[in-house]
mmCIF file of C-alpha atoms and ligand atoms in Angstrom:
data_model
loop_
_atom_site.group_PDB
_atom_site.id
_atom_site.type_symbol
_atom_site.label_atom_id
_atom_site.label_comp_id
_atom_site.label_asym_id
_atom_site.label_seq_id
_atom_site.Cartn_x
_atom_site.Cartn_y
_atom_site.Cartn_z
ATOM 1 C CA MET A 16 18.574 11.614 0.207
ATOM 2 C CA ILE A 17 19.001 9.290 3.146
ATOM 3 C CA TYR A 18 19.690 5.621 2.365
ATOM 4 C CA LYS A 19 19.080 2.605 4.573
ATOM 5 C CA LYS A 20 20.192 -1.009 4.290
ATOM 6 C CA TYR A 21 17.513 -3.253 2.821
ATOM 7 C CA GLY A 22 17.697 -6.112 5.305
ATOM 8 C CA LYS A 23 20.580 -8.480 4.702
ATOM 9 C CA THR A 24 20.737 -7.881 0.941
ATOM 10 C CA GLY A 25 23.580 -5.368 1.308
ATOM 11 C CA LYS A 26 21.686 -2.853 -0.839
ATOM 12 C CA ASP A 27 21.421 0.786 0.193
ATOM 13 C CA ILE A 28 17.914 1.969 -0.605
ATOM 14 C CA SER A 29 16.558 5.510 -0.605
ATOM 15 C CA VAL A 30 14.217 6.162 2.299
ATOM 16 C CA ILE A 31 11.674 7.512 -0.195
ATOM 17 C CA GLY A 32 10.684 4.978 -2.844
ATOM 18 C CA PHE A 33 8.731 5.699 -6.005
ATOM 19 C CA GLY A 34 5.324 4.031 -6.043
ATOM 20 C CA GLY A 35 4.203 3.546 -9.637
ATOM 21 C CA MET A 36 0.479 3.235 -8.938
ATOM 22 C CA ARG A 37 -0.605 6.854 -9.211
ATOM 23 C CA PHE A 38 0.429 8.081 -12.637
ATOM 24 C CA PRO A 39 -2.190 10.593 -13.777
ATOM 25 C CA LYS A 40 -4.273 10.356 -16.929
ATOM 26 C CA VAL A 41 -4.668 13.399 -19.153
ATOM 27 C CA ASN A 42 -7.901 13.398 -21.192
ATOM 28 C CA GLY A 43 -8.371 9.749 -20.296
ATOM 29 C CA GLU A 44 -4.912 8.662 -21.522
ATOM 30 C CA TYR A 45 -1.511 8.123 -19.945
ATOM 31 C CA ASP A 46 1.103 10.466 -21.418
ATOM 32 C CA TYR A 47 4.204 8.245 -21.160
ATOM 33 C CA ASP A 48 6.667 11.120 -21.663
ATOM 34 C CA LYS A 49 5.034 13.234 -18.958
ATOM 35 C CA CYS A 50 4.714 10.368 -16.470
ATOM 36 C CA ALA A 51 8.305 9.250 -17.113
ATOM 37 C CA GLU A 52 9.494 12.783 -16.265
ATOM 38 C CA PHE A 53 8.341 12.248 -12.660
ATOM 39 C CA VAL A 54 10.248 8.971 -12.436
ATOM 40 C CA VAL A 55 13.424 10.423 -13.934
ATOM 41 C CA LYS A 56 13.246 13.497 -11.682
ATOM 42 C CA ALA A 57 12.879 11.314 -8.585
ATOM 43 C CA ASN A 58 15.955 9.372 -9.655
ATOM 44 C CA GLU A 59 17.869 12.644 -10.136
ATOM 45 C CA LEU A 60 16.861 13.627 -6.600
ATOM 46 C CA GLY A 61 18.256 10.406 -5.164
ATOM 47 C CA VAL A 62 15.412 7.856 -5.309
ATOM 48 C CA ASN A 63 16.745 4.431 -6.257
ATOM 49 C CA TYR A 64 13.777 2.118 -5.476
ATOM 50 C CA PHE A 65 11.033 1.965 -8.092
ATOM 51 C CA ASP A 66 7.952 -0.086 -7.319
ATOM 52 C CA THR A 67 5.485 -1.169 -9.955
ATOM 53 C CA ALA A 68 3.200 -4.105 -10.765
ATOM 54 C CA PRO A 69 1.222 -5.596 -13.610
ATOM 55 C CA GLY A 70 -2.226 -4.048 -13.464
ATOM 56 C CA TYR A 71 -1.215 -0.747 -11.862
ATOM 57 C CA CYS A 72 -2.621 2.243 -13.788
ATOM 58 C CA ASP A 73 -4.719 0.059 -16.071
ATOM 59 C CA ASP A 74 -1.630 -2.064 -16.739
ATOM 60 C CA HIS A 75 0.438 0.905 -17.968
ATOM 61 C CA SER A 76 2.707 1.331 -14.938
ATOM 62 C CA GLU A 77 5.415 -1.178 -15.892
ATOM 63 C CA LYS A 78 5.531 0.270 -19.406
ATOM 64 C CA ILE A 79 5.786 3.854 -18.129
ATOM 65 C CA MET A 80 8.574 2.773 -15.789
ATOM 66 C CA ALA A 81 10.383 1.102 -18.707
ATOM 67 C CA HIS A 82 10.129 4.330 -20.677
ATOM 68 C CA ALA A 83 11.690 6.224 -17.761
ATOM 69 C CA PHE A 84 14.420 3.638 -17.076
ATOM 70 C CA LYS A 85 15.921 4.317 -20.515
ATOM 71 C CA MET A 86 16.539 7.935 -19.493
ATOM 72 C CA MET A 87 17.753 7.446 -15.920
ATOM 73 C CA LYS A 88 21.364 8.267 -15.164
ATOM 74 C CA ASN A 89 21.680 7.134 -11.531
ATOM 75 C CA PRO A 90 21.690 3.491 -10.412
ATOM 76 C CA PHE A 91 18.256 2.093 -9.472
ATOM 77 C CA TYR A 92 16.450 -1.035 -8.332
ATOM 78 C CA VAL A 93 13.146 -2.362 -9.632
ATOM 79 C CA SER A 94 10.391 -3.960 -7.605
ATOM 80 C CA THR A 95 7.425 -5.683 -9.204
ATOM 81 C CA LYS A 96 4.903 -8.299 -8.178
ATOM 82 C CA CYS A 97 2.833 -11.302 -9.115
ATOM 83 C CA SER A 98 -0.290 -12.581 -7.371
ATOM 84 C CA GLU A 99 -0.553 -15.909 -9.237
ATOM 85 C CA ARG A 100 -0.580 -18.969 -6.985
ATOM 86 C CA ASP A 101 0.126 -21.338 -9.824
ATOM 87 C CA GLY A 102 3.819 -21.628 -10.736
ATOM 88 C CA THR A 103 3.347 -21.754 -14.509
ATOM 89 C CA LYS A 104 1.233 -18.615 -14.453
ATOM 90 C CA LEU A 105 3.743 -16.836 -12.217
ATOM 91 C CA ARG A 106 6.561 -17.693 -14.598
ATOM 92 C CA LYS A 107 4.588 -16.238 -17.501
ATOM 93 C CA THR A 108 3.883 -13.020 -15.591
ATOM 94 C CA LEU A 109 7.525 -12.696 -14.557
ATOM 95 C CA GLU A 110 8.667 -13.101 -18.163
ATOM 96 C CA THR A 111 6.143 -10.476 -19.281
ATOM 97 C CA SER A 112 7.396 -8.029 -16.649
ATOM 98 C CA LEU A 113 11.023 -8.592 -17.662
ATOM 99 C CA LYS A 114 10.237 -8.137 -21.335
ATOM 100 C CA ARG A 115 8.081 -5.067 -20.832
ATOM 101 C CA MET A 116 10.684 -3.339 -18.710
ATOM 102 C CA ASN A 117 13.572 -4.538 -20.840
ATOM 103 C CA LEU A 118 15.342 -5.937 -17.789
ATOM 104 C CA GLU A 119 17.530 -9.001 -17.356
ATOM 105 C CA LYS A 120 16.403 -9.420 -13.760
ATOM 106 C CA ILE A 121 13.925 -8.046 -11.236
ATOM 107 C CA ASN A 122 15.742 -6.859 -8.118
ATOM 108 C CA PHE A 123 12.795 -7.291 -5.725
ATOM 109 C CA PHE A 124 10.159 -9.736 -6.911
ATOM 110 C CA HIS A 125 7.095 -9.849 -4.683
ATOM 111 C CA ILE A 126 4.784 -12.749 -4.051
ATOM 112 C CA TRP A 127 1.927 -10.287 -4.193
ATOM 113 C CA CYS A 128 -0.831 -9.567 -1.712
ATOM 114 C CA ILE A 129 -0.796 -12.462 0.733
ATOM 115 C CA LEU A 130 -4.198 -12.152 2.392
ATOM 116 C CA ASP A 131 -3.860 -14.516 5.353
ATOM 117 C CA ILE A 132 -1.999 -17.639 6.477
ATOM 118 C CA ASP A 133 -4.089 -19.988 4.305
ATOM 119 C CA ASP A 134 -3.304 -17.817 1.333
ATOM 120 C CA TYR A 135 0.382 -17.833 2.288
ATOM 121 C CA ARG A 136 0.371 -21.646 2.403
ATOM 122 C CA SER A 137 -1.260 -21.753 -1.021
ATOM 123 C CA ARG A 138 1.704 -19.833 -2.469
ATOM 124 C CA MET A 139 4.202 -22.248 -0.905
ATOM 125 C CA VAL A 140 2.878 -25.566 -2.258
ATOM 126 C CA LYS A 141 4.974 -27.743 -4.586
ATOM 127 C CA GLY A 142 4.865 -26.320 -8.094
ATOM 128 C CA GLY A 143 3.380 -23.120 -6.737
ATOM 129 C CA ALA A 144 4.358 -19.466 -6.779
ATOM 130 C CA TYR A 145 7.254 -19.522 -4.328
ATOM 131 C CA GLU A 146 8.945 -22.598 -5.732
ATOM 132 C CA THR A 147 8.790 -21.145 -9.236
ATOM 133 C CA ALA A 148 10.176 -17.805 -8.038
ATOM 134 C CA LEU A 149 13.020 -19.675 -6.339
ATOM 135 C CA LYS A 150 13.877 -21.432 -9.584
ATOM 136 C CA ALA A 151 13.809 -18.105 -11.433
ATOM 137 C CA LYS A 152 16.160 -16.742 -8.798
ATOM 138 C CA GLU A 153 18.584 -19.601 -9.440
ATOM 139 C CA GLU A 154 18.428 -18.708 -13.131
ATOM 140 C CA GLY A 155 19.272 -15.075 -12.312
ATOM 141 C CA LEU A 156 15.905 -13.652 -13.357
ATOM 142 C CA ILE A 157 15.088 -12.559 -9.806
ATOM 143 C CA GLU A 158 17.589 -11.111 -7.371
ATOM 144 C CA HIS A 159 15.565 -11.115 -4.129
ATOM 145 C CA ILE A 160 12.263 -12.861 -3.386
ATOM 146 C CA THR A 161 10.010 -10.711 -1.268
ATOM 147 C CA PHE A 162 6.323 -10.629 -0.410
ATOM 148 C CA SER A 163 3.620 -8.050 -0.018
ATOM 149 C CA THR A 164 0.760 -8.387 2.383
ATOM 150 C CA HIS A 165 -2.097 -6.788 4.256
ATOM 151 C CA CYS A 166 -1.985 -9.446 6.988
ATOM 152 C CA SER A 167 -2.160 -8.599 10.672
ATOM 153 C CA GLY A 168 0.993 -8.297 12.783
ATOM 154 C CA ASP A 169 0.627 -11.851 14.163
ATOM 155 C CA GLU A 170 0.238 -13.358 10.713
ATOM 156 C CA ILE A 171 3.231 -11.439 9.378
ATOM 157 C CA GLU A 172 5.270 -12.741 12.303
ATOM 158 C CA THR A 173 4.344 -16.320 11.362
ATOM 159 C CA ILE A 174 5.321 -15.762 7.725
ATOM 160 C CA VAL A 175 8.669 -14.094 8.378
ATOM 161 C CA ASN A 176 9.637 -16.650 11.002
ATOM 162 C CA GLU A 177 9.495 -19.369 8.346
ATOM 163 C CA GLY A 178 12.471 -17.604 6.797
ATOM 164 C CA CYS A 179 11.616 -17.805 3.092
ATOM 165 C CA PHE A 180 11.749 -14.106 2.192
ATOM 166 C CA GLU A 181 14.391 -11.389 2.075
ATOM 167 C CA GLY A 182 11.993 -8.489 2.357
ATOM 168 C CA MET A 183 8.388 -7.415 2.496
ATOM 169 C CA THR A 184 6.122 -4.614 1.407
ATOM 170 C CA VAL A 185 3.334 -3.805 3.782
ATOM 171 C CA GLY A 186 0.591 -1.212 4.127
ATOM 172 C CA TYR A 187 1.536 0.926 7.094
ATOM 173 C CA ASN A 188 0.472 4.394 8.144
ATOM 174 C CA ILE A 189 -0.687 6.409 11.114
ATOM 175 C CA ILE A 190 -4.175 4.927 10.801
ATOM 176 C CA ASN A 191 -3.313 1.230 10.821
ATOM 177 C CA PHE A 192 0.099 1.024 12.461
ATOM 178 C CA PRO A 193 -1.036 -0.580 15.742
ATOM 179 C CA PHE A 194 -2.509 -3.404 13.629
ATOM 180 C CA ARG A 195 0.823 -4.208 11.925
ATOM 181 C CA GLN A 196 3.507 -3.039 14.325
ATOM 182 C CA LYS A 197 4.205 -6.524 15.683
ATOM 183 C CA GLY A 198 4.790 -7.837 12.148
ATOM 184 C CA LEU A 199 7.050 -4.932 11.337
ATOM 185 C CA LYS A 200 9.222 -5.619 14.358
ATOM 186 C CA ALA A 201 9.305 -9.357 13.674
ATOM 187 C CA ALA A 202 10.408 -8.787 10.062
ATOM 188 C CA TYR A 203 13.073 -6.309 11.122
ATOM 189 C CA GLU A 204 14.446 -8.647 13.777
ATOM 190 C CA LYS A 205 14.554 -11.442 11.221
ATOM 191 C CA GLY A 206 16.691 -9.228 8.963
ATOM 192 C CA LEU A 207 14.166 -8.465 6.224
ATOM 193 C CA GLY A 208 14.164 -5.219 4.283
ATOM 194 C CA ILE A 209 10.847 -3.429 4.632
ATOM 195 C CA ALA A 210 9.052 -1.177 2.170
ATOM 196 C CA THR A 211 5.823 0.433 3.300
ATOM 197 C CA MET A 212 2.991 1.390 0.994
ATOM 198 C CA ASN A 213 -0.079 3.545 1.452
ATOM 199 C CA PRO A 214 1.493 6.069 3.872
ATOM 200 C CA LEU A 215 -1.463 8.446 3.381
ATOM 201 C CA GLY A 216 -4.171 5.928 4.281
ATOM 202 C CA GLY A 217 -5.710 5.865 0.805
ATOM 203 C CA GLY A 218 -5.878 9.675 0.702
ATOM 204 C CA LEU A 219 -7.872 9.860 3.934
ATOM 205 C CA ILE A 220 -5.133 11.706 5.804
ATOM 206 C CA PRO A 221 -4.937 14.692 3.405
ATOM 207 C CA GLN A 222 -8.729 14.645 2.949
ATOM 208 C CA LYS A 223 -9.234 15.002 6.716
ATOM 209 C CA ALA A 224 -6.220 17.237 7.250
ATOM 210 C CA ASP A 225 -7.883 19.140 10.102
ATOM 211 C CA TYR A 226 -8.662 15.965 11.994
ATOM 212 C CA PHE A 227 -5.151 14.601 11.559
ATOM 213 C CA ASP A 228 -3.426 17.879 12.303
ATOM 214 C CA PHE A 229 -2.314 16.448 15.661
ATOM 215 C CA ILE A 230 0.333 14.357 13.875
ATOM 216 C CA ARG A 231 2.193 17.437 12.615
ATOM 217 C CA GLY A 232 5.482 18.258 14.268
ATOM 218 C CA ALA A 233 6.821 21.808 14.543
ATOM 219 C CA ASP A 234 8.718 21.581 11.256
ATOM 220 C CA ASP A 235 6.037 19.760 9.209
ATOM 221 C CA LYS A 236 4.347 22.060 6.730
ATOM 222 C CA THR A 237 1.435 19.683 6.067
ATOM 223 C CA VAL A 238 -0.082 16.490 7.452
ATOM 224 C CA VAL A 239 1.166 14.751 4.292
ATOM 225 C CA ASP A 240 4.757 15.608 5.245
ATOM 226 C CA ALA A 241 4.094 14.396 8.773
ATOM 227 C CA ALA A 242 2.482 11.131 7.627
ATOM 228 C CA ILE A 243 5.385 10.250 5.304
ATOM 229 C CA LYS A 244 7.911 11.217 7.945
ATOM 230 C CA PHE A 245 6.053 9.041 10.451
ATOM 231 C CA ASN A 246 6.841 5.963 8.352
ATOM 232 C CA ALA A 247 10.313 6.999 7.233
ATOM 233 C CA SER A 248 11.540 7.673 10.729
ATOM 234 C CA HIS A 249 10.890 4.088 11.895
ATOM 235 C CA ASP A 250 14.208 2.216 12.170
ATOM 236 C CA GLU A 251 12.441 -0.903 10.894
ATOM 237 C CA ILE A 252 11.295 0.698 7.635
ATOM 238 C CA THR A 253 13.809 0.824 4.794
ATOM 239 C CA THR A 254 11.780 2.790 2.272
ATOM 240 C CA VAL A 255 8.418 4.543 2.126
ATOM 241 C CA LEU A 256 6.670 4.096 -1.196
ATOM 242 C CA CYS A 257 5.017 7.321 -2.260
ATOM 243 C CA GLY A 258 2.721 7.365 -5.265
ATOM 244 C CA MET A 259 3.876 10.437 -7.175
ATOM 245 C CA GLY A 260 1.491 11.921 -9.709
ATOM 246 C CA SER A 261 2.986 15.381 -10.223
ATOM 247 C CA MET A 262 6.359 17.111 -10.255
ATOM 248 C CA GLU A 263 5.402 19.007 -7.069
ATOM 249 C CA GLU A 264 4.828 15.721 -5.253
ATOM 250 C CA VAL A 265 8.159 14.355 -6.476
ATOM 251 C CA ILE A 266 10.042 17.397 -5.213
ATOM 252 C CA GLN A 267 8.179 17.579 -1.915
ATOM 253 C CA ASN A 268 8.521 13.853 -1.148
ATOM 254 C CA CYS A 269 12.212 13.792 -2.014
ATOM 255 C CA LYS A 270 12.784 16.770 0.258
ATOM 256 C CA ILE A 271 11.349 14.747 3.164
ATOM 257 C CA GLY A 272 13.932 12.058 2.444
ATOM 258 C CA ASN A 273 16.788 14.540 2.831
ATOM 259 C CA SER A 274 16.380 15.361 6.472
ATOM 260 C CA LEU A 275 14.910 12.741 8.692
ATOM 261 C CA VAL A 276 14.676 13.096 12.399
ATOM 262 C CA LYS A 277 13.884 10.017 14.420
ATOM 263 C CA LEU A 278 10.311 10.198 15.649
ATOM 264 C CA ASP A 279 10.133 11.240 19.249
ATOM 265 C CA GLU A 280 8.879 8.350 21.454
ATOM 266 C CA ASN A 281 6.438 10.690 23.207
ATOM 267 C CA LYS A 282 4.961 11.784 19.888
ATOM 268 C CA LEU A 283 4.518 8.147 18.849
ATOM 269 C CA LYS A 284 2.742 7.397 22.139
ATOM 270 C CA GLU A 285 0.539 10.463 21.740
ATOM 271 C CA ILE A 286 -0.518 9.373 18.241
ATOM 272 C CA GLU A 287 -1.190 5.838 19.443
ATOM 273 C CA LYS A 288 -3.250 7.061 22.412
ATOM 274 C CA ARG A 289 -5.298 9.337 20.204
ATOM 275 C CA LEU A 290 -5.932 6.555 17.699
ATOM 276 C CA PHE A 291 -7.017 4.068 20.320
ATOM 277 C CA SER A 292 -9.146 6.448 22.333
ATOM 278 C CA SER A 293 -11.057 8.293 19.660
ATOM 279 C CA MET A 294 -11.077 6.196 16.532
ATOM 280 C CA ASP A 295 -12.305 2.839 15.508
ATOM 281 C CA LYS A 296 -10.409 1.255 12.647
ATOM 282 C CA LEU A 297 -10.689 3.238 9.448
ATOM 283 C CA CYS A 298 -11.037 1.967 5.907
ATOM 284 C CA THR A 299 -7.917 2.852 3.935
ATOM 285 C CA GLY A 300 -9.522 2.469 0.505
ATOM 286 C CA CYS A 301 -7.222 -0.334 -0.651
ATOM 287 C CA ARG A 302 -10.150 -2.063 -2.461
ATOM 288 C CA TYR A 303 -9.159 -5.652 -1.735
ATOM 289 C CA CYS A 304 -12.727 -6.248 -0.541
ATOM 290 C CA GLU A 305 -14.273 -5.804 -3.984
ATOM 291 C CA HIS A 306 -16.114 -8.387 -6.137
ATOM 292 C CA CYS A 307 -19.109 -8.765 -3.844
ATOM 293 C CA PRO A 308 -21.503 -11.382 -5.285
ATOM 294 C CA LYS A 309 -24.372 -8.907 -4.800
ATOM 295 C CA GLY A 310 -22.493 -6.148 -6.614
ATOM 296 C CA ILE A 311 -22.187 -3.932 -3.541
ATOM 297 C CA PRO A 312 -19.318 -1.423 -3.959
ATOM 298 C CA VAL A 313 -17.928 -2.345 -0.546
ATOM 299 C CA SER A 314 -14.907 -0.033 -0.413
ATOM 300 C CA LYS A 315 -17.044 2.979 -1.337
ATOM 301 C CA PHE A 316 -19.459 2.156 1.469
ATOM 302 C CA MET A 317 -16.619 1.668 3.939
ATOM 303 C CA LEU A 318 -14.782 4.837 2.912
ATOM 304 C CA SER A 319 -18.061 6.694 3.381
ATOM 305 C CA TYR A 320 -18.465 5.081 6.808
ATOM 306 C CA ASN A 321 -15.130 6.639 7.821
ATOM 307 C CA ASN A 322 -17.039 9.920 8.102
ATOM 308 C CA HIS A 323 -19.053 8.453 10.975
ATOM 309 C CA ILE A 324 -15.881 7.343 12.756
ATOM 310 C CA LEU A 325 -14.473 10.825 12.301
ATOM 311 C CA GLY A 326 -17.576 12.321 13.914
ATOM 312 C CA ASP A 327 -19.792 13.133 10.938
ATOM 313 C CA THR A 328 -22.513 10.500 10.495
ATOM 314 C CA LYS A 329 -24.415 12.618 7.960
ATOM 315 C CA GLY A 330 -21.180 12.640 5.951
ATOM 316 C CA ILE A 331 -21.690 8.921 5.166
ATOM 317 C CA TYR A 332 -24.770 9.779 3.158
ATOM 318 C CA ASP A 333 -23.400 12.973 1.586
ATOM 319 C CA TYR A 334 -20.332 11.037 0.505
ATOM 320 C CA LEU A 335 -22.348 8.135 -0.893
ATOM 321 C CA ARG A 336 -24.806 10.405 -2.678
ATOM 322 C CA TYR A 337 -22.623 13.218 -4.006
ATOM 323 C CA HIS A 338 -19.160 11.661 -4.185
ATOM 324 C CA TRP A 339 -20.077 8.239 -5.500
ATOM 325 C CA GLY A 340 -23.655 8.572 -6.724
ATOM 326 C CA ILE A 341 -24.720 5.549 -4.644
ATOM 327 C CA ASN A 342 -28.082 4.973 -2.972
ATOM 328 C CA TYR A 343 -27.429 3.978 0.663
ATOM 329 C CA LYS A 344 -30.262 1.409 0.429
ATOM 330 C CA GLN A 345 -27.926 -0.822 -1.582
ATOM 331 C CA ALA A 346 -26.323 -1.685 1.774
ATOM 332 C CA ASN A 347 -29.415 -3.749 2.536
ATOM 333 C CA GLU A 348 -28.660 -6.154 -0.323
ATOM 334 C CA CYS A 349 -25.807 -7.712 1.668
ATOM 335 C CA ILE A 350 -26.379 -11.431 2.281
ATOM 336 C CA SER A 351 -23.639 -11.651 4.943
ATOM 337 C CA CYS A 352 -21.586 -14.140 2.940
ATOM 338 C CA GLY A 353 -18.410 -12.771 4.566
ATOM 339 C CA LEU A 354 -16.318 -12.723 1.392
ATOM 340 C CA CYS A 355 -15.420 -9.049 1.732
ATOM 341 C CA GLU A 356 -14.547 -9.331 5.431
ATOM 342 C CA ARG A 357 -12.146 -12.172 4.720
ATOM 343 C CA LYS A 358 -10.325 -10.037 2.202
ATOM 344 C CA CYS A 359 -10.412 -6.783 4.137
ATOM 345 C CA THR A 360 -6.870 -5.622 4.825
ATOM 346 C CA GLN A 361 -8.012 -3.736 7.933
ATOM 347 C CA HIS A 362 -10.189 -6.621 9.151
ATOM 348 C CA LEU A 363 -13.167 -4.280 9.368
ATOM 349 C CA PRO A 364 -16.641 -5.462 10.452
ATOM 350 C CA ILE A 365 -18.054 -4.656 7.023
ATOM 351 C CA ILE A 366 -21.337 -6.530 7.437
ATOM 352 C CA SER A 367 -22.353 -4.693 10.601
ATOM 353 C CA ARG A 368 -21.240 -1.360 9.159
ATOM 354 C CA LEU A 369 -23.433 -1.949 6.124
ATOM 355 C CA LYS A 370 -26.352 -2.784 8.427
ATOM 356 C CA GLU A 371 -25.811 0.435 10.376
ATOM 357 C CA THR A 372 -25.528 2.448 7.181
ATOM 358 C CA TYR A 373 -28.875 1.090 6.042
ATOM 359 C CA GLU A 374 -30.585 1.512 9.416
ATOM 360 C CA TRP A 375 -29.398 5.074 10.028
ATOM 361 C CA GLY A 376 -30.178 6.108 6.447
ATOM 362 C CA THR A 377 -33.779 7.189 7.038
ATOM 363 C CA GLU A 378 -32.521 9.930 9.390
ATOM 364 C CA TYR A 379 -30.430 11.530 6.667
HETATM 365 S S1 SF4 B 401 -20.729 -9.923 3.121
HETATM 366 FE FE1 SF4 B 401 -22.212 -8.649 2.026
HETATM 367 S S2 SF4 B 401 -21.048 -6.968 1.176
HETATM 368 FE FE2 SF4 B 401 -19.600 -8.551 1.758
HETATM 369 S S3 SF4 B 401 -19.256 -9.728 -0.111
HETATM 370 FE FE3 SF4 B 401 -20.891 -10.767 1.029
HETATM 371 S S4 SF4 B 401 -22.794 -9.863 0.253
HETATM 372 FE FE4 SF4 B 401 -21.127 -8.527 -0.398
HETATM 373 S S1 SF4 B 402 -13.129 -2.217 3.559
HETATM 374 FE FE1 SF4 B 402 -11.128 -3.099 3.997
HETATM 375 S S2 SF4 B 402 -10.411 -4.023 2.082
HETATM 376 FE FE2 SF4 B 402 -12.131 -2.681 1.614
HETATM 377 S S3 SF4 B 402 -11.186 -0.769 1.015
HETATM 378 FE FE3 SF4 B 402 -11.636 -0.619 3.200
HETATM 379 S S4 SF4 B 402 -9.790 -1.308 4.243
HETATM 380 FE FE4 SF4 B 402 -9.602 -1.962 2.106
#
């Protein structure tokens, strides 16, 4: 396994990190022993960064991780998160995470999911999330204060330049990288460690493997390998968080971390050119746009719309109908309140895409 320095913390972190958001259910339940086997195996294969959060896997992820930690023989670091803006609530969540995972401290504690600059400011107010995390750090309950975000590159640059954080976790993949590259560079130059999440674009990359085949290098067996390698080979990126839901995935992902070749500049340019010339921005399925006041399942509509961007307009309706069981006419219930667009991590024009979905629907 290749290790990189996590910013200025002095920690050597495995280039492949374990993302604890994709543990599988068997017969509707999480089998803690089975799930913990994946975590332990990854640690045996050299992974030392384990990322979890309250709420992941119906709130089981931290507990599954705790179960695995008891069996792990190699040193490891734990990352978890809290999205509370209020300091008292953050403190309570932190204490719950510590207790659940039987830890004395969290190595990387994330101010979770900063949506935009206003949201960032709301975490920094007196008595708020950041101040409380700082106090917990002084008490030794947190080792490094970090943040996670789906902000644009410019917004990330603003945040990191204020110098409050030691690292960040950011959604970054071959679909959205032009949108965040500036922020990645700014964070790296400022000396932050960087973990990236969602390297497979919410599953879109393996689902459209033929379309994305152009990202494969000569020695990449699959587009999944190529997509993970794409992230891992960036100098700026310390670790690539991979959600691992089977032993095969653990073994395959760890193998990628053993032999990294720096991404060829020409290949990077080719990918960028292809993205800009033939694709509009794709929905990555992160679901931050949910809770529409009209009950519209926004992410499902937007994931379906990806089919149109990838050249298959009829696919929008097949996907809605057969994959999700949704009537496309629901798109017409949108009242253009803008709530979902404000939260969208990809800054997609959701309202106009819903309008198009409704208008084109009669043809399909
Ligand atoms: S803009 Fe439309 S889809 Fe988005 S939250 Fe408002 S009503 Fe729902
Ligand atoms: S529409 Fe935006 S926020 Fe919603 S799932 Fe897609 S990328 Fe994520």
